[in-house]
Amino acid sequence: MSGARATAAPRLGTQRAPGRPLPAADPAWSADPYADALRAGRGPLFLRRTDGWLLPLDVERWCAEPDPADLEVLGRCEGAVLDVGCGPGRLVAALEGQGRRALGVDVSEAAVAHTVRRGGRALRASVFDPLPGAGRWGTALLMDGNIGIGGDPHALLTRLAGLLTADGLLLVETAPHPDVDERLTVQLTGPRTTPGAPFPWARLGTPALLSRARACGWRVADQWSAHTRTFVALRAPAAEGGPGSA
């Protein structure tokens, strides 16, 4: 990819990002149900909607080694990789093991610690915080439903366009049901825990993601499914200025 190769690679680190405070969602993802699930390597853990609907979270898969669907995504990565909402770090650690430059970003202290223990680099921060290497990342990942971060896909896609190189690659895992398109308020909860603080989230199937991405200037590079999971590859809009830095 010409954009990534022509641009200096971002510096990586493992410290908390300076600048603006962590987002309102941080107390939820740092709460005991999530931290306890990561320590145990298993759930059950759910996102609970205000009407009581529960979305199971696949903690076991997040804490395991990358599966074939993950490996296909990693094989598509270009240049230095930013894993947004890296969780316990299976993808960051796998990229490091392949000799790739990668950094995970997550608001959960437990997730960042887990990533570092697995041999990956990670930063405790929101994707909306100042981040290292803005404008110089070759690839960004939004896996495991992380297109939902912040509850505003347009804002998230706009932010990622500013983090990637011109023509940089965004790999997104979408909801497996194509008709899903919702913005909602949820809480993290386990079977015997009090639900955590409410926070905004979003769920998008592939058609909804493609519509929002095109509206933000992204170009669709590919879409595919693997092992019941669905993915989209997007190319970043052309930058109005040169690469920035945080």
mmCIF file of N, CA, C and O in Angstrom, residues 103-166:
data_model
loop_
_atom_site.group_PDB
_atom_site.id
_atom_site.type_symbol
_atom_site.label_atom_id
_atom_site.label_comp_id
_atom_site.label_asym_id
_atom_site.label_seq_id
_atom_site.Cartn_x
_atom_site.Cartn_y
_atom_site.Cartn_z
ATOM 1 N N LEU A 103 -0.465 -1.754 17.809
ATOM 2 C CA LEU A 103 -0.794 -1.138 19.092
ATOM 3 C C LEU A 103 -2.277 -1.338 19.348
ATOM 4 O O LEU A 103 -3.112 -1.082 18.480
ATOM 5 N N GLY A 104 -2.605 -1.801 20.548
ATOM 6 C CA GLY A 104 -3.988 -1.890 20.966
ATOM 7 C C GLY A 104 -4.385 -0.666 21.770
ATOM 8 O O GLY A 104 -3.574 -0.115 22.516
ATOM 9 N N VAL A 105 -5.639 -0.259 21.628
ATOM 10 C CA VAL A 105 -6.196 0.850 22.394
ATOM 11 C C VAL A 105 -7.478 0.363 23.047
ATOM 12 O O VAL A 105 -8.347 -0.210 22.374
ATOM 13 N N ASP A 106 -7.593 0.583 24.355
ATOM 14 C CA ASP A 106 -8.790 0.142 25.063
ATOM 15 C C ASP A 106 -8.962 0.999 26.304
ATOM 16 O O ASP A 106 -7.972 1.377 26.939
ATOM 17 N N VAL A 107 -10.218 1.279 26.667
ATOM 18 C CA VAL A 107 -10.471 2.068 27.874
ATOM 19 C C VAL A 107 -10.378 1.238 29.144
ATOM 20 O O VAL A 107 -10.379 1.779 30.248
ATOM 21 N N SER A 108 -10.302 -0.074 29.024
ATOM 22 C CA SER A 108 -10.262 -0.963 30.181
ATOM 23 C C SER A 108 -8.832 -1.229 30.618
ATOM 24 O O SER A 108 -8.015 -1.740 29.845
ATOM 25 N N GLU A 109 -8.543 -0.918 31.861
ATOM 26 C CA GLU A 109 -7.219 -1.207 32.413
ATOM 27 C C GLU A 109 -6.939 -2.704 32.400
ATOM 28 O O GLU A 109 -5.818 -3.143 32.115
ATOM 29 N N ALA A 110 -7.961 -3.518 32.708
ATOM 30 C CA ALA A 110 -7.780 -4.963 32.709
ATOM 31 C C ALA A 110 -7.444 -5.479 31.315
ATOM 32 O O ALA A 110 -6.594 -6.365 31.153
ATOM 33 N N ALA A 111 -8.095 -4.923 30.286
ATOM 34 C CA ALA A 111 -7.819 -5.358 28.918
ATOM 35 C C ALA A 111 -6.403 -5.001 28.505
ATOM 36 O O ALA A 111 -5.693 -5.811 27.889
ATOM 37 N N VAL A 112 -5.968 -3.790 28.827
ATOM 38 C CA VAL A 112 -4.614 -3.371 28.482
ATOM 39 C C VAL A 112 -3.588 -4.255 29.185
ATOM 40 O O VAL A 112 -2.612 -4.709 28.573
ATOM 41 N N ALA A 113 -3.799 -4.522 30.473
ATOM 42 C CA ALA A 113 -2.864 -5.377 31.215
ATOM 43 C C ALA A 113 -2.811 -6.776 30.614
ATOM 44 O O ALA A 113 -1.738 -7.383 30.490
ATOM 45 N N HIS A 114 -3.959 -7.300 30.217
ATOM 46 C CA HIS A 114 -4.014 -8.633 29.612
ATOM 47 C C HIS A 114 -3.248 -8.648 28.295
ATOM 48 O O HIS A 114 -2.500 -9.595 27.992
ATOM 49 N N THR A 115 -3.401 -7.599 27.499
ATOM 50 C CA THR A 115 -2.702 -7.503 26.218
ATOM 51 C C THR A 115 -1.190 -7.490 26.420
ATOM 52 O O THR A 115 -0.445 -8.182 25.716
ATOM 53 N N VAL A 116 -0.735 -6.712 27.381
ATOM 54 C CA VAL A 116 0.703 -6.614 27.647
ATOM 55 C C VAL A 116 1.250 -7.952 28.129
ATOM 56 O O VAL A 116 2.340 -8.376 27.725
ATOM 57 N N ARG A 117 0.487 -8.642 28.969
ATOM 58 C CA ARG A 117 0.943 -9.959 29.436
ATOM 59 C C ARG A 117 1.067 -10.947 28.282
ATOM 60 O O ARG A 117 1.893 -11.859 28.330
ATOM 61 N N ARG A 118 0.268 -10.776 27.238
ATOM 62 C CA ARG A 118 0.344 -11.670 26.082
ATOM 63 C C ARG A 118 1.468 -11.293 25.128
ATOM 64 O O ARG A 118 1.673 -11.966 24.124
ATOM 65 N N GLY A 119 2.166 -10.204 25.420
ATOM 66 C CA GLY A 119 3.282 -9.805 24.576
ATOM 67 C C GLY A 119 2.968 -8.719 23.582
ATOM 68 O O GLY A 119 3.785 -8.413 22.714
ATOM 69 N N GLY A 120 1.770 -8.110 23.697
ATOM 70 C CA GLY A 120 1.402 -7.025 22.791
ATOM 71 C C GLY A 120 1.614 -5.666 23.432
ATOM 72 O O GLY A 120 1.785 -5.551 24.647
ATOM 73 N N ARG A 121 1.607 -4.632 22.611
ATOM 74 C CA ARG A 121 1.659 -3.260 23.100
ATOM 75 C C ARG A 121 0.243 -2.715 23.157
ATOM 76 O O ARG A 121 -0.552 -2.947 22.254
ATOM 77 N N ALA A 122 -0.063 -1.961 24.218
ATOM 78 C CA ALA A 122 -1.416 -1.432 24.364
ATOM 79 C C ALA A 122 -1.387 -0.139 25.158
ATOM 80 O O ALA A 122 -0.498 0.095 25.976
ATOM 81 N N LEU A 123 -2.400 0.677 24.900
ATOM 82 C CA LEU A 123 -2.533 1.994 25.495
ATOM 83 C C LEU A 123 -3.909 2.095 26.119
ATOM 84 O O LEU A 123 -4.913 1.767 25.467
ATOM 85 N N ARG A 124 -3.975 2.529 27.374
ATOM 86 C CA ARG A 124 -5.284 2.740 27.989
ATOM 87 C C ARG A 124 -5.784 4.130 27.598
ATOM 88 O O ARG A 124 -5.289 5.147 28.079
ATOM 89 N N ALA A 125 -6.738 4.161 26.703
ATOM 90 C CA ALA A 125 -7.259 5.414 26.172
ATOM 91 C C ALA A 125 -8.512 5.133 25.368
ATOM 92 O O ALA A 125 -8.798 3.993 25.007
ATOM 93 N N SER A 126 -9.256 6.179 25.097
ATOM 94 C CA SER A 126 -10.344 6.128 24.134
ATOM 95 C C SER A 126 -9.791 6.418 22.748
ATOM 96 O O SER A 126 -8.815 7.160 22.597
ATOM 97 N N VAL A 127 -10.427 5.875 21.738
ATOM 98 C CA VAL A 127 -10.039 6.188 20.364
ATOM 99 C C VAL A 127 -10.209 7.675 20.081
ATOM 100 O O VAL A 127 -9.553 8.232 19.187
ATOM 101 N N PHE A 128 -11.040 8.366 20.860
ATOM 102 C CA PHE A 128 -11.262 9.794 20.669
ATOM 103 C C PHE A 128 -10.251 10.656 21.427
ATOM 104 O O PHE A 128 -10.295 11.883 21.317
ATOM 105 N N ASP A 129 -9.373 10.034 22.207
ATOM 106 C CA ASP A 129 -8.278 10.751 22.859
ATOM 107 C C ASP A 129 -7.178 11.062 21.848
ATOM 108 O O ASP A 129 -7.114 10.437 20.778
ATOM 109 N N PRO A 130 -6.267 11.988 22.170
ATOM 110 C CA PRO A 130 -5.055 12.111 21.364
ATOM 111 C C PRO A 130 -4.289 10.783 21.386
ATOM 112 O O PRO A 130 -4.073 10.212 22.450
ATOM 113 N N LEU A 131 -3.916 10.288 20.218
ATOM 114 C CA LEU A 131 -3.233 9.006 20.114
ATOM 115 C C LEU A 131 -1.928 9.174 19.344
ATOM 116 O O LEU A 131 -1.821 10.044 18.472
ATOM 117 N N PRO A 132 -0.947 8.335 19.615
ATOM 118 C CA PRO A 132 0.315 8.425 18.877
ATOM 119 C C PRO A 132 0.125 8.042 17.410
ATOM 120 O O PRO A 132 -0.695 7.195 17.084
ATOM 121 N N GLY A 133 0.888 8.686 16.558
ATOM 122 C CA GLY A 133 0.914 8.295 15.150
ATOM 123 C C GLY A 133 -0.300 8.678 14.345
ATOM 124 O O GLY A 133 -0.571 8.071 13.305
ATOM 125 N N ALA A 134 -1.053 9.699 14.784
ATOM 126 C CA ALA A 134 -2.245 10.084 14.023
ATOM 127 C C ALA A 134 -1.864 10.420 12.583
ATOM 128 O O ALA A 134 -0.933 11.176 12.329
ATOM 129 N N GLY A 135 -2.568 9.834 11.641
ATOM 130 C CA GLY A 135 -2.295 10.039 10.223
ATOM 131 C C GLY A 135 -1.241 9.121 9.648
ATOM 132 O O GLY A 135 -0.934 9.213 8.457
ATOM 133 N N ARG A 136 -0.701 8.208 10.476
ATOM 134 C CA ARG A 136 0.379 7.349 9.987
ATOM 135 C C ARG A 136 0.091 5.857 10.150
ATOM 136 O O ARG A 136 0.950 5.031 9.844
ATOM 137 N N TRP A 137 -1.086 5.489 10.621
ATOM 138 C CA TRP A 137 -1.419 4.070 10.739
ATOM 139 C C TRP A 137 -1.836 3.517 9.381
ATOM 140 O O TRP A 137 -2.660 4.107 8.684
ATOM 141 N N GLY A 138 -1.284 2.368 9.012
ATOM 142 C CA GLY A 138 -1.636 1.748 7.745
ATOM 143 C C GLY A 138 -2.973 1.048 7.789
ATOM 144 O O GLY A 138 -3.711 1.025 6.793
ATOM 145 N N THR A 139 -3.308 0.460 8.954
ATOM 146 C CA THR A 139 -4.550 -0.298 9.121
ATOM 147 C C THR A 139 -5.127 -0.012 10.493
ATOM 148 O O THR A 139 -4.389 0.104 11.476
ATOM 149 N N ALA A 140 -6.438 0.075 10.572
ATOM 150 C CA ALA A 140 -7.143 0.083 11.856
ATOM 151 C C ALA A 140 -8.122 -1.083 11.875
ATOM 152 O O ALA A 140 -8.702 -1.437 10.842
ATOM 153 N N LEU A 141 -8.283 -1.677 13.039
ATOM 154 C CA LEU A 141 -9.206 -2.792 13.230
ATOM 155 C C LEU A 141 -10.361 -2.364 14.124
ATOM 156 O O LEU A 141 -10.145 -1.738 15.173
ATOM 157 N N LEU A 142 -11.577 -2.718 13.726
ATOM 158 C CA LEU A 142 -12.766 -2.615 14.565
ATOM 159 C C LEU A 142 -13.409 -3.997 14.580
ATOM 160 O O LEU A 142 -14.331 -4.288 13.825
ATOM 161 N N MET A 143 -12.913 -4.841 15.450
ATOM 162 C CA MET A 143 -13.379 -6.220 15.523
ATOM 163 C C MET A 143 -14.371 -6.395 16.672
ATOM 164 O O MET A 143 -14.533 -5.514 17.515
ATOM 165 N N ASP A 144 -15.024 -7.565 16.697
ATOM 166 C CA ASP A 144 -15.846 -7.966 17.836
ATOM 167 C C ASP A 144 -16.940 -6.947 18.165
ATOM 168 O O ASP A 144 -17.251 -6.708 19.328
ATOM 169 N N GLY A 145 -17.508 -6.326 17.136
ATOM 170 C CA GLY A 145 -18.589 -5.373 17.358
ATOM 171 C C GLY A 145 -18.147 -3.977 17.708
ATOM 172 O O GLY A 145 -18.992 -3.125 18.048
ATOM 173 N N ASN A 146 -16.863 -3.666 17.606
ATOM 174 C CA ASN A 146 -16.377 -2.372 18.064
ATOM 175 C C ASN A 146 -16.748 -1.197 17.171
ATOM 176 O O ASN A 146 -16.433 -0.049 17.512
ATOM 177 N N ILE A 147 -17.437 -1.430 16.056
ATOM 178 C CA ILE A 147 -18.041 -0.321 15.332
ATOM 179 C C ILE A 147 -19.045 0.384 16.237
ATOM 180 O O ILE A 147 -19.428 1.539 15.997
ATOM 181 N N GLY A 148 -19.454 -0.284 17.310
ATOM 182 C CA GLY A 148 -20.408 0.305 18.250
ATOM 183 C C GLY A 148 -19.824 1.308 19.216
ATOM 184 O O GLY A 148 -20.575 1.997 19.921
ATOM 185 N N ILE A 149 -18.510 1.436 19.287
ATOM 186 C CA ILE A 149 -17.869 2.300 20.282
ATOM 187 C C ILE A 149 -18.411 3.724 20.186
ATOM 188 O O ILE A 149 -18.422 4.325 19.113
ATOM 189 N N GLY A 150 -18.870 4.242 21.310
ATOM 190 C CA GLY A 150 -19.367 5.609 21.389
ATOM 191 C C GLY A 150 -20.803 5.781 20.967
ATOM 192 O O GLY A 150 -21.380 6.855 21.160
ATOM 193 N N GLY A 151 -21.398 4.749 20.349
ATOM 194 C CA GLY A 151 -22.789 4.835 19.939
ATOM 195 C C GLY A 151 -23.044 5.733 18.749
ATOM 196 O O GLY A 151 -24.199 6.028 18.426
ATOM 197 N N ASP A 152 -21.984 6.176 18.062
ATOM 198 C CA ASP A 152 -22.124 7.098 16.942
ATOM 199 C C ASP A 152 -21.170 6.671 15.827
ATOM 200 O O ASP A 152 -20.028 7.142 15.769
ATOM 201 N N PRO A 153 -21.589 5.768 14.936
ATOM 202 C CA PRO A 153 -20.687 5.273 13.893
ATOM 203 C C PRO A 153 -20.110 6.372 13.009
ATOM 204 O O PRO A 153 -18.960 6.281 12.579
ATOM 205 N N HIS A 154 -20.890 7.411 12.734
ATOM 206 C CA HIS A 154 -20.374 8.506 11.897
ATOM 207 C C HIS A 154 -19.178 9.171 12.577
ATOM 208 O O HIS A 154 -18.141 9.411 11.939
ATOM 209 N N ALA A 155 -19.293 9.465 13.865
ATOM 210 C CA ALA A 155 -18.184 10.093 14.586
ATOM 211 C C ALA A 155 -16.979 9.171 14.641
ATOM 212 O O ALA A 155 -15.824 9.625 14.507
ATOM 213 N N LEU A 156 -17.211 7.875 14.829
ATOM 214 C CA LEU A 156 -16.104 6.930 14.908
ATOM 215 C C LEU A 156 -15.401 6.805 13.561
ATOM 216 O O LEU A 156 -14.155 6.819 13.488
ATOM 217 N N LEU A 157 -16.149 6.701 12.485
ATOM 218 C CA LEU A 157 -15.543 6.601 11.159
ATOM 219 C C LEU A 157 -14.769 7.873 10.810
ATOM 220 O O LEU A 157 -13.690 7.812 10.203
ATOM 221 N N THR A 158 -15.292 9.016 11.195
ATOM 222 C CA THR A 158 -14.593 10.276 10.950
ATOM 223 C C THR A 158 -13.290 10.332 11.724
ATOM 224 O O THR A 158 -12.248 10.755 11.200
ATOM 225 N N ARG A 159 -13.327 9.893 12.971
ATOM 226 C CA ARG A 159 -12.111 9.875 13.784
ATOM 227 C C ARG A 159 -11.062 8.949 13.190
ATOM 228 O O ARG A 159 -9.875 9.288 13.096
ATOM 229 N N LEU A 160 -11.466 7.778 12.752
ATOM 230 C CA LEU A 160 -10.509 6.818 12.206
ATOM 231 C C LEU A 160 -9.893 7.315 10.903
ATOM 232 O O LEU A 160 -8.733 7.030 10.612
ATOM 233 N N ALA A 161 -10.654 8.071 10.129
ATOM 234 C CA ALA A 161 -10.093 8.641 8.905
ATOM 235 C C ALA A 161 -8.919 9.556 9.225
ATOM 236 O O ALA A 161 -7.975 9.671 8.432
ATOM 237 N N GLY A 162 -8.962 10.196 10.392
ATOM 238 C CA GLY A 162 -7.872 11.062 10.794
ATOM 239 C C GLY A 162 -6.683 10.332 11.388
ATOM 240 O O GLY A 162 -5.601 10.917 11.518
ATOM 241 N N LEU A 163 -6.851 9.073 11.738
ATOM 242 C CA LEU A 163 -5.757 8.291 12.310
ATOM 243 C C LEU A 163 -4.981 7.513 11.249
ATOM 244 O O LEU A 163 -3.801 7.217 11.436
ATOM 245 N N LEU A 164 -5.650 7.177 10.150
ATOM 246 C CA LEU A 164 -5.027 6.366 9.108
ATOM 247 C C LEU A 164 -4.272 7.229 8.097
ATOM 248 O O LEU A 164 -4.525 8.425 7.956
ATOM 249 N N THR A 165 -3.361 6.594 7.385
ATOM 250 C CA THR A 165 -2.744 7.230 6.237
ATOM 251 C C THR A 165 -3.790 7.486 5.155
ATOM 252 O O THR A 165 -4.873 6.888 5.167
ATOM 253 N N ALA A 166 -3.465 8.366 4.218
ATOM 254 C CA ALA A 166 -4.327 8.516 3.054
ATOM 255 C C ALA A 166 -4.435 7.155 2.364
ATOM 256 O O ALA A 166 -3.433 6.471 2.159
#
